[in-house]
Coordinates of C-alpha atoms (C1' of nucleotides) in Angstrom, one line a residue:
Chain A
X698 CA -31.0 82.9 -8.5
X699 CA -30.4 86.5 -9.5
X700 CA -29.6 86.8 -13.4
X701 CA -27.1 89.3 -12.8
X702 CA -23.9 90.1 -14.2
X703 CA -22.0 87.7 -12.1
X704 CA -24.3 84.6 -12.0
X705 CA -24.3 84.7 -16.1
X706 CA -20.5 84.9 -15.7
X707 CA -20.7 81.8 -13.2
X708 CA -22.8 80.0 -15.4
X709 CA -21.2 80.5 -18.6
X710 CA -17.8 79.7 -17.1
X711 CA -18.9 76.3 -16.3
X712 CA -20.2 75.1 -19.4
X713 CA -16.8 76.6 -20.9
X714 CA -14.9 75.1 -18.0
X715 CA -16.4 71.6 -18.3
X716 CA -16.2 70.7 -22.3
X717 CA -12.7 73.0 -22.3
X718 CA -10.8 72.1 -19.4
X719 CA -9.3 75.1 -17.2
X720 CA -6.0 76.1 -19.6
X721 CA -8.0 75.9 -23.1
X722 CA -10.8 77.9 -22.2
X723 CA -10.4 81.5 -22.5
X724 CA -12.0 84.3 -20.8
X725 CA -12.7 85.6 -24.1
X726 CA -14.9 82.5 -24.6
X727 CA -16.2 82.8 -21.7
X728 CA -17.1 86.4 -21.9
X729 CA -18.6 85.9 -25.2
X730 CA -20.6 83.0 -23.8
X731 CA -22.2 84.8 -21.5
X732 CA -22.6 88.1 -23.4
X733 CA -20.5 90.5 -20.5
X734 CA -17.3 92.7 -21.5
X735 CA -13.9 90.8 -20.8
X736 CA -13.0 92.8 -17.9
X737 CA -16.1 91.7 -15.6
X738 CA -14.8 88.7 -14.8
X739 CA -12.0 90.5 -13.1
X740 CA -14.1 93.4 -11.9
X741 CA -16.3 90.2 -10.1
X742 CA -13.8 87.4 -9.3
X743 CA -10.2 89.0 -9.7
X744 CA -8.5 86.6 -11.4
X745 CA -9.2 83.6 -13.5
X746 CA -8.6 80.8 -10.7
X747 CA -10.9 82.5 -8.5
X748 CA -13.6 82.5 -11.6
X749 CA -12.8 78.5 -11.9
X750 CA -13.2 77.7 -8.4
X751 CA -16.5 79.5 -7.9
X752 CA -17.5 78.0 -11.2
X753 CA -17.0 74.7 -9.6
X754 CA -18.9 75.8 -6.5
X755 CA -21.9 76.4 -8.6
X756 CA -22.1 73.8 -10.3
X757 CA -22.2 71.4 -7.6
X758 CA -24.9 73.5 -5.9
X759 CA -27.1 73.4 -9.2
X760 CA -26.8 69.6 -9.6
X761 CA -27.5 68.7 -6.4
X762 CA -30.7 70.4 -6.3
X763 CA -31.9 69.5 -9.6
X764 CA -32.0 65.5 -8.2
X765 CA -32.7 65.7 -4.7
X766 CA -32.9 62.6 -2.6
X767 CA -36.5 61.2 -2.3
X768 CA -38.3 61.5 0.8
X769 CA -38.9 58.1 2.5
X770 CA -39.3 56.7 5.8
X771 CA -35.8 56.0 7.9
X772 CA -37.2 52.9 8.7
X773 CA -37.9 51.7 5.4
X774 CA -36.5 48.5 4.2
X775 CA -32.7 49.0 3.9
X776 CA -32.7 47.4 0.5
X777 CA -35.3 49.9 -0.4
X778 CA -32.9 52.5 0.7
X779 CA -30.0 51.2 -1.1
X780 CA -32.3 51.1 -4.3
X781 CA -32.9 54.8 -4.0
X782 CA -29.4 55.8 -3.4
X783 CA -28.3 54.2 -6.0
X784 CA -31.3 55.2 -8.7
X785 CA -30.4 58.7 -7.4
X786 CA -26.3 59.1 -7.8
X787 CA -27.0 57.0 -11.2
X788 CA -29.3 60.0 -12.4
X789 CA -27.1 63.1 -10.9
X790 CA -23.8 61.0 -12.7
X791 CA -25.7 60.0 -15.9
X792 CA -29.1 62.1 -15.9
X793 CA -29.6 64.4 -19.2
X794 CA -32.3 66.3 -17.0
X795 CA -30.5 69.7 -16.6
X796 CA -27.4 70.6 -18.1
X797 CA -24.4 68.1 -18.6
X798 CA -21.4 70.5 -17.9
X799 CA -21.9 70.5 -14.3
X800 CA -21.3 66.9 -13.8
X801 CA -18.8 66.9 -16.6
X802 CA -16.7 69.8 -14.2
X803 CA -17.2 67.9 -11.1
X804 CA -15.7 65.2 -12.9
X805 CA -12.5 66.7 -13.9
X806 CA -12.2 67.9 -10.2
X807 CA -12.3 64.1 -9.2
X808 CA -9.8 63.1 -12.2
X809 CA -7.2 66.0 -11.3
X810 CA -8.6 68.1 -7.7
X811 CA -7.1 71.8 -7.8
X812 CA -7.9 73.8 -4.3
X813 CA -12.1 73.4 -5.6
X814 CA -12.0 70.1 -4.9
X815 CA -11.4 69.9 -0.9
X816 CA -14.5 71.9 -0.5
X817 CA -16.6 69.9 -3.1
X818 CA -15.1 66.1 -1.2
X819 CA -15.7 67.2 2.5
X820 CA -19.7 69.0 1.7
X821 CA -20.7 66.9 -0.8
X822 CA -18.8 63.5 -1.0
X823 CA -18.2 62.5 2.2
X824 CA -21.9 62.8 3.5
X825 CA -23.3 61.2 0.7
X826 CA -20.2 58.6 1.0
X827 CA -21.2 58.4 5.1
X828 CA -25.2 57.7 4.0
X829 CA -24.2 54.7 1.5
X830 CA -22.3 53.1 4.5
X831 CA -24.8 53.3 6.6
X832 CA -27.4 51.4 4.6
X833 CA -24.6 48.9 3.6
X834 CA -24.1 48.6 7.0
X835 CA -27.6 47.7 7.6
X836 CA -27.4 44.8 4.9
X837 CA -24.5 42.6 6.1
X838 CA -23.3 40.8 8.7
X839 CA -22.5 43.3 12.3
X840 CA -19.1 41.9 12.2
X841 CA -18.3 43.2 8.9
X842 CA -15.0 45.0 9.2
X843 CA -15.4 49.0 8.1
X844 CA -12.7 48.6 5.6
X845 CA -15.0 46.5 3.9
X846 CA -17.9 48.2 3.8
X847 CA -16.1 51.2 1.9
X848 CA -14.5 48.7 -0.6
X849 CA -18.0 47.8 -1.2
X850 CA -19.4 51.6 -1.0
X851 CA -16.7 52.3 -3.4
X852 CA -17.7 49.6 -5.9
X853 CA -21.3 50.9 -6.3
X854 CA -20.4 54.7 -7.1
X855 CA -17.5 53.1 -9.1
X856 CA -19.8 51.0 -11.5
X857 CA -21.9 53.7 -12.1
X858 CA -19.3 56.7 -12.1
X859 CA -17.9 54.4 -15.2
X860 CA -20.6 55.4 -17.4
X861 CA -19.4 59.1 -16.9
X862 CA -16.3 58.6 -17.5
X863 CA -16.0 56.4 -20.1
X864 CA -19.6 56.7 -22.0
X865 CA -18.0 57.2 -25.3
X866 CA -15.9 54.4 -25.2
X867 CA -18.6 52.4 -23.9
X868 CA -20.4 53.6 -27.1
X869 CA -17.6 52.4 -29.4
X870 CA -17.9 48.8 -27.5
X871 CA -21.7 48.2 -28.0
X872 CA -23.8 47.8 -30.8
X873 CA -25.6 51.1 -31.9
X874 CA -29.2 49.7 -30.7
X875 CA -28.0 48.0 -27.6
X876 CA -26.7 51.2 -26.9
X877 CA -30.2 53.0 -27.0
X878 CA -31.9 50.0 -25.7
X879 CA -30.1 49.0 -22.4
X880 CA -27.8 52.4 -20.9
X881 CA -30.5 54.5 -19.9
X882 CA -29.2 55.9 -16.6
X883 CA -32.2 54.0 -15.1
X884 CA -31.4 50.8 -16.6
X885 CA -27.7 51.0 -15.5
X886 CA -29.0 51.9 -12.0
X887 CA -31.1 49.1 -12.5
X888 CA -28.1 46.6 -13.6
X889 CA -25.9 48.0 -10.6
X890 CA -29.1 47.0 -7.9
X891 CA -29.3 43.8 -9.1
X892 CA -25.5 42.7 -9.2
X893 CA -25.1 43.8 -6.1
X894 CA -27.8 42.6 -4.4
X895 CA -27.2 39.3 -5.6
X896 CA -23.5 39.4 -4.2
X897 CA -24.5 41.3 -0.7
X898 CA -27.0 38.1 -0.8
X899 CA -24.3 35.7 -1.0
X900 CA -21.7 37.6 0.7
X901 CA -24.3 37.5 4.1
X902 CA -24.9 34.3 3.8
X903 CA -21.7 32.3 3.5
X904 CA -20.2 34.7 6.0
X905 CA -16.5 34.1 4.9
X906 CA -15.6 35.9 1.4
X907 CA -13.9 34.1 -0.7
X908 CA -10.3 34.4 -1.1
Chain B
X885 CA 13.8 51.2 -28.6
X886 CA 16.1 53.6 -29.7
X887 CA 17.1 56.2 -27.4
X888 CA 17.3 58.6 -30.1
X889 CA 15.9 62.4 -30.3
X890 CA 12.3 61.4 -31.2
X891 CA 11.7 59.0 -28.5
X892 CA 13.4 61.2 -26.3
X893 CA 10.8 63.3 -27.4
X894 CA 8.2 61.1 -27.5
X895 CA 8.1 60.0 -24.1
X896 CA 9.5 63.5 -22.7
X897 CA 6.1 64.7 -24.5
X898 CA 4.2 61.9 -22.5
X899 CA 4.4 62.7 -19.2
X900 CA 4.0 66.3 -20.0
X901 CA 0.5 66.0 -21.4
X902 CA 0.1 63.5 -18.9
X903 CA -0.3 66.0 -16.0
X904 CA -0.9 68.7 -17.7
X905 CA -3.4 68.0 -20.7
X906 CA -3.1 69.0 -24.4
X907 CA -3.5 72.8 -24.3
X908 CA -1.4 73.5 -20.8
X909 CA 1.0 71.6 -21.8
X910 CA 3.4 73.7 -24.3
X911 CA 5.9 72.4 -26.3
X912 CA 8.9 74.7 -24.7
X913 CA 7.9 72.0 -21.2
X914 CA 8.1 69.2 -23.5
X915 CA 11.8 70.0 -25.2
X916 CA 13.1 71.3 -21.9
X917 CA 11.8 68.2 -20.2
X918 CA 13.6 66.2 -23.2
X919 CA 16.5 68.1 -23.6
X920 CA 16.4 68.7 -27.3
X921 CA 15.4 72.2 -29.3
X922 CA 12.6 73.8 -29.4
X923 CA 12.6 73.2 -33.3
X924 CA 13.2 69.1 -33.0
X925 CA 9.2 68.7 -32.5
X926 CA 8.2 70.3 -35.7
X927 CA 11.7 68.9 -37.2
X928 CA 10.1 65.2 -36.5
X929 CA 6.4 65.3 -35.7
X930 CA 4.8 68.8 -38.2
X931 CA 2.8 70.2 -35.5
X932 CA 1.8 69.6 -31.8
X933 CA -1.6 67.8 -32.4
X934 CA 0.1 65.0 -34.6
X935 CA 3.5 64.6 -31.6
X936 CA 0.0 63.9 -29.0
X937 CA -1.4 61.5 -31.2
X938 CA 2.0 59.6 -31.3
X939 CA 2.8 60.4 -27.7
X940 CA -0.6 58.4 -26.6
X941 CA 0.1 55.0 -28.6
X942 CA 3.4 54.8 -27.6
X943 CA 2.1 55.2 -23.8
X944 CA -0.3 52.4 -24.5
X945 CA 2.5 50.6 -26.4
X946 CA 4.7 51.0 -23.1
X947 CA 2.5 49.9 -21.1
X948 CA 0.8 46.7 -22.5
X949 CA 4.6 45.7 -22.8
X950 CA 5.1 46.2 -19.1
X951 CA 2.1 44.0 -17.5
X952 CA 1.4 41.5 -20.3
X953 CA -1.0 38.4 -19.7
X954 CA 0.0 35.3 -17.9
X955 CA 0.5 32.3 -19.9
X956 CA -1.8 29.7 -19.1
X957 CA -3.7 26.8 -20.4
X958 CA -6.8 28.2 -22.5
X959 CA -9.0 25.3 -20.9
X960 CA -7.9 26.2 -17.8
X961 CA -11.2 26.7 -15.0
X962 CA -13.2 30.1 -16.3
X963 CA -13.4 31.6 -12.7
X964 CA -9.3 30.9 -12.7
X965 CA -8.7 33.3 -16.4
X966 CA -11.5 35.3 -14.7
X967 CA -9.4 36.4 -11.6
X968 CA -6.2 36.2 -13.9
X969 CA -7.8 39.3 -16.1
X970 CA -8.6 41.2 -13.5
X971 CA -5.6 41.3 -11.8
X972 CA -3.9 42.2 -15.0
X973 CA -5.9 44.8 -16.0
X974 CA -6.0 46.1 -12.4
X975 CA -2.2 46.4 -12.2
X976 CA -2.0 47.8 -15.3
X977 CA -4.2 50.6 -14.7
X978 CA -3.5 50.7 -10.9
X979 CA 0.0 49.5 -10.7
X980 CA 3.4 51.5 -9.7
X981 CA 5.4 49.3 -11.6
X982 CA 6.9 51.7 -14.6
X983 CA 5.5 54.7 -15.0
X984 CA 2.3 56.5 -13.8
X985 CA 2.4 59.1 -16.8
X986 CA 1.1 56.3 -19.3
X987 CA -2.5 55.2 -17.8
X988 CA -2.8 58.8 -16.8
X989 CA -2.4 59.8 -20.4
X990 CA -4.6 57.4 -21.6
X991 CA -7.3 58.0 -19.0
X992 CA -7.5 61.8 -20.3
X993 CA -8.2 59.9 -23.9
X994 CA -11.3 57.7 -22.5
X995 CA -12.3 60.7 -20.7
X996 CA -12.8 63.4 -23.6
X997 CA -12.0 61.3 -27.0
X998 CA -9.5 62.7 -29.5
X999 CA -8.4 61.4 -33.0
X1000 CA -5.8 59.3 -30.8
X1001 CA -9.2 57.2 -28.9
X1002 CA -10.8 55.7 -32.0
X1003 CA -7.2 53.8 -31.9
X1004 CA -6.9 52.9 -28.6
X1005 CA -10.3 51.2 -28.7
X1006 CA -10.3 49.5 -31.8
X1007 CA -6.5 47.9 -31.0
X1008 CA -6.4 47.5 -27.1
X1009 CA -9.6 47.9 -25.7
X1010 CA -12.3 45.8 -28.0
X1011 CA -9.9 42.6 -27.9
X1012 CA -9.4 43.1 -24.5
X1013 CA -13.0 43.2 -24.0
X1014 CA -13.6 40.7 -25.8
X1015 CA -11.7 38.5 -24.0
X1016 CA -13.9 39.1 -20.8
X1017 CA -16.8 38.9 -22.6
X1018 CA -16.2 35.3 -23.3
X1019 CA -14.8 34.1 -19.9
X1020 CA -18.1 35.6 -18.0
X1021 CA -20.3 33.6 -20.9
X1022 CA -18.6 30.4 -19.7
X1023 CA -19.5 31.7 -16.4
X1024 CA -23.4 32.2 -16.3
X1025 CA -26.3 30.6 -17.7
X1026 CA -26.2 29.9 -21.5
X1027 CA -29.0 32.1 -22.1
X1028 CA -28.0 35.0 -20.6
X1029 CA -28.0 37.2 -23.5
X1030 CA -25.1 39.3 -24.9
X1031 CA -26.0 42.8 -23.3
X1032 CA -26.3 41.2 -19.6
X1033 CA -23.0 40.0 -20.9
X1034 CA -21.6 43.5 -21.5
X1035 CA -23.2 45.1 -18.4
X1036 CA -21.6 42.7 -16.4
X1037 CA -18.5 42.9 -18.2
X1038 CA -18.4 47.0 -17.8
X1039 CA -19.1 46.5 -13.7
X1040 CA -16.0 44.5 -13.6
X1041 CA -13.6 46.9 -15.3
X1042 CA -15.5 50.0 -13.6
X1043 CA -15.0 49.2 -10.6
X1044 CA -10.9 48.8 -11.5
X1045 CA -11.0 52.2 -13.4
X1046 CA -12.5 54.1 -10.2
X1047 CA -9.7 53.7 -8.0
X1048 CA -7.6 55.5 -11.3
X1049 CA -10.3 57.9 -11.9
X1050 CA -11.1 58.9 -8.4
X1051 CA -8.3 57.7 -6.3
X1052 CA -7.4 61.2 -4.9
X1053 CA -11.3 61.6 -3.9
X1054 CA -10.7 58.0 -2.3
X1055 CA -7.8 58.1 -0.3
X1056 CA -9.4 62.1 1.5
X1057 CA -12.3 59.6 2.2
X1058 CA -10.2 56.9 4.0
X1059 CA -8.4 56.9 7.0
X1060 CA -5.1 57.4 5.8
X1061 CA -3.7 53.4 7.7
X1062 CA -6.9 52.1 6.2
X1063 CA -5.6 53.3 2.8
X1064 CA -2.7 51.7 2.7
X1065 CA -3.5 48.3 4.0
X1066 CA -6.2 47.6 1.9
X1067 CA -6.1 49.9 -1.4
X1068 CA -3.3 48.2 -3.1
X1069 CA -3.7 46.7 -6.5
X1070 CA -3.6 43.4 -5.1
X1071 CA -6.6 43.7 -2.9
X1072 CA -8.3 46.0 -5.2
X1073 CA -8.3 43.1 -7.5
X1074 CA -9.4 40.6 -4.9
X1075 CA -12.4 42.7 -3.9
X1076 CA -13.5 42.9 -7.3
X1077 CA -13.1 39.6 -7.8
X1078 CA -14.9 38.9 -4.9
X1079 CA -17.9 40.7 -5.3
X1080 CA -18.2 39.5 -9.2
X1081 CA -17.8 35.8 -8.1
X1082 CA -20.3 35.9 -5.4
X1083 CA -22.9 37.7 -7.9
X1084 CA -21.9 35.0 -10.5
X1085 CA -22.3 32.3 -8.0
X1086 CA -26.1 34.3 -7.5
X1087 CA -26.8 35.2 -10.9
X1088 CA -26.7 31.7 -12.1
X1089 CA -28.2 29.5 -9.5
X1090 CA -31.7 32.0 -9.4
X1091 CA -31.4 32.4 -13.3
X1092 CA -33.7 35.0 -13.3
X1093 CA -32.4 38.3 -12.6
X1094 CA -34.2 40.7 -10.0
X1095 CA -35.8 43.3 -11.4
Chain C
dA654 C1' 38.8 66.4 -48.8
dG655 C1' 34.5 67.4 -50.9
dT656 C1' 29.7 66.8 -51.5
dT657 C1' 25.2 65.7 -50.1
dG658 C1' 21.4 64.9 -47.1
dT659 C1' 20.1 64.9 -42.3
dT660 C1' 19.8 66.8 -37.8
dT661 C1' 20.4 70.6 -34.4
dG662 C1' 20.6 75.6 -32.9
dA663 C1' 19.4 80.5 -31.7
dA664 C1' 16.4 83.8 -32.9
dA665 C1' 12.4 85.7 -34.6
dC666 C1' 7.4 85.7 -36.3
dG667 C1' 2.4 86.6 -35.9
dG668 C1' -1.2 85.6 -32.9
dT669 C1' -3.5 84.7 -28.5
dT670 C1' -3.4 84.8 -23.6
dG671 C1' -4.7 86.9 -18.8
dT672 C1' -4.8 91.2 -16.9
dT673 C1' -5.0 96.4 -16.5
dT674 C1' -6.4 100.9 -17.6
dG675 C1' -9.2 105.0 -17.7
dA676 C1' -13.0 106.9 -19.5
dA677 C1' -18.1 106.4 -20.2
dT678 C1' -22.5 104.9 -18.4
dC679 C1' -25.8 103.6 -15.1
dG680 C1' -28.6 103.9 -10.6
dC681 C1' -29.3 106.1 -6.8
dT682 C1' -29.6 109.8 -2.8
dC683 C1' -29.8 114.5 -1.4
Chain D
dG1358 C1' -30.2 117.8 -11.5
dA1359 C1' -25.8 117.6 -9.2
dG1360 C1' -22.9 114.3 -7.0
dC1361 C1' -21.1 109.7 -6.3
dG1362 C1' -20.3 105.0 -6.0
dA1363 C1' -21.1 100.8 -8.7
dT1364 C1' -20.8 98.9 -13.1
dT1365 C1' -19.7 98.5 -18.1
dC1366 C1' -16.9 99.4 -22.1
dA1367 C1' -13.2 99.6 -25.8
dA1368 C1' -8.5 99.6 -26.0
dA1369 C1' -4.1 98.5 -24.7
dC1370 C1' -0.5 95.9 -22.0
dA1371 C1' 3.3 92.6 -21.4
dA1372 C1' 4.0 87.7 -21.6
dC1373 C1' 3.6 83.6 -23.7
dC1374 C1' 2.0 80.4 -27.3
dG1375 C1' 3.0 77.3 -31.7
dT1376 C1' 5.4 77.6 -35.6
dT1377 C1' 9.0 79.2 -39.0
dT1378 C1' 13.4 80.5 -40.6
dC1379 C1' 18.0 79.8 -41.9
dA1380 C1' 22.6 79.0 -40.9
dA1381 C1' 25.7 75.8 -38.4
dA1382 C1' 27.0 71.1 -37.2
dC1383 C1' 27.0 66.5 -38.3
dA1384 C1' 27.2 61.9 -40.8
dA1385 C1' 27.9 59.1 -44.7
dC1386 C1' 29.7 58.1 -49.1
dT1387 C1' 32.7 58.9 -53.4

DNA sequence: AGTTGTTTGAAACGGTTGTTTGAATCGCTC
DNA sequence: GAGCGATTCAAACAACCGTTTCAAACAACT
């Protein structure tokens, strides 16, 4: 909000943070980033840890609002829903609109939590987790055991959160123009809706999974 | 092999990185954690970057050696090397069997690439791939072309790699009794297997795909 | 035993780290 | 404009980093 002092620090911190990792980046770097004598960031946050954690804090704050959820009827189809849930974590994970070092510091939160992550799991996670259920929920069989549903909550975000974490690999594995043809985040979202449809599909109909 | 100094070293240096990255990770740890001087890791590997590189192929190394492929018949039923694969690549990235500091090491290579990845990928991953690649074409329609191939092929191994990526964030989202009787490799391997066979079964009955 | 090349050891080097200090500067009220 | 708290600054601090040094210990062969 304010471009004070302290929210060029925040900012600053994060991009350093997120391509840098915690130990390798320096409050010099830092500092430097966001043009602001060294000892600001302990006049503002004390120590470095504190400077990481609120960092992290940010970060989630300014992603989340740069893709909010669309508005749409509760009662809309729940396949409609589940498109849009997925189209939407597919372009926070994967989206290039705004700035790719707060996704890329959430992620090494999820990889290796430190005490930012508690905060980031229980206000930002679990809801969004609680909201996927819900709508798979609504697209299988009543006497679907929970433990299920979250295997199969967890095997959405999972297929997308993949491209995050292992886009470069994922580089070296396709060809150059497949690449740029095929892993728009939209397109993945896309590829995600349709294989799971198709198995919710079968899964509801032949009411026993296979074994 | 040998239990001399540098493997001492070597695997000493493994688990260090492991938890703590390359920069947090100082060499004084790595000796101390190998019992050897602090001289040994110029004495046999130069500098630290070049002991890394090492320390992450013979983690792969390790590990491919620990969980190989079952032996079976190569006309054996597609769905049946299907299931195989993902159970071995499932218990190699998820399993407790040897030690957690190898996938962890390599996981911090997919997830920020080094010299060490281009390595990695061109000797362990692409074959490996590969291999799935050309199960899930016996699988589906024989005009399903090659990047619905790939797609497909990346939901199967995302899905595995999330529960290694994010299994901390998973188990604060799961009752802790639900956790344990449903999240081990096993059954993370039987969902996935699950899901992927019933979109299969989907995929190519209605040969076209949704859009 | 003596010689040669390899491996280990304790100590030190220069450089960088997070953090602290104390003075200088700003923004404001009386 | 004097006074005062909030903020910025250059400089320094002790601690730790990767790397080097060089002598001691070892192993193998004549």
């Amino acid at each position: 909000m304010t471009d004070s002092t302290r929210e060029r620090i925040l900012q600053a911190a994060g991009r350093v943070f997120a391509d840098k990792g915690f130990q390798a980046a320096t409050v010099r770097d830092i500092c430097q980033e966001a043009e602001v004598n060294i000892a600001a960031v302990n006049y503002y946050f004390g120590e470095k840890q504190q400077l990481y954690v609120e960092a992290v804090r940010r970060a989630r704050e300014l992603r989340i609002a740069q893709v909010p959820f669309p508005k749409r009827a509760a009662d809309s189809p729940p396949a409609e829903r589940l498109r849009d849930f997925v189209h939407v974590i597919a372009r926070r994970m994967l989206g290039t609109d705004g700035e790719p070092w707060q996704v890329r510091l959430m992620l090494r939160e999820i990889l290796s939590p430190t005490r930012a992550c508690e905060e980031m799991v229980e206000d930002y996670f679990r809801p969004q987790f609680e909201r996927l259920l819900g709508i798979l929920a609504e697209l299988l069989p009543d006497d679907t055991p929970e433990y299920r549903l979250r295997q199969i909550g967890f095997s959405v975000i999972g297929q997308c959160l993949f491209h995050r974490v292992a886009g470069e690999v994922v580089q070296m594995l396709t060809p150059p123009d497949e690449y740029r043809a095929h892993y728009q985040p939209e397109q993945i979202a896309d590829h995600v809706c349709g294989l799971v449809f198709a198995a919710l599909d079968n899964l509801s109909t032949h009411s026993a999974p296979r074994t």
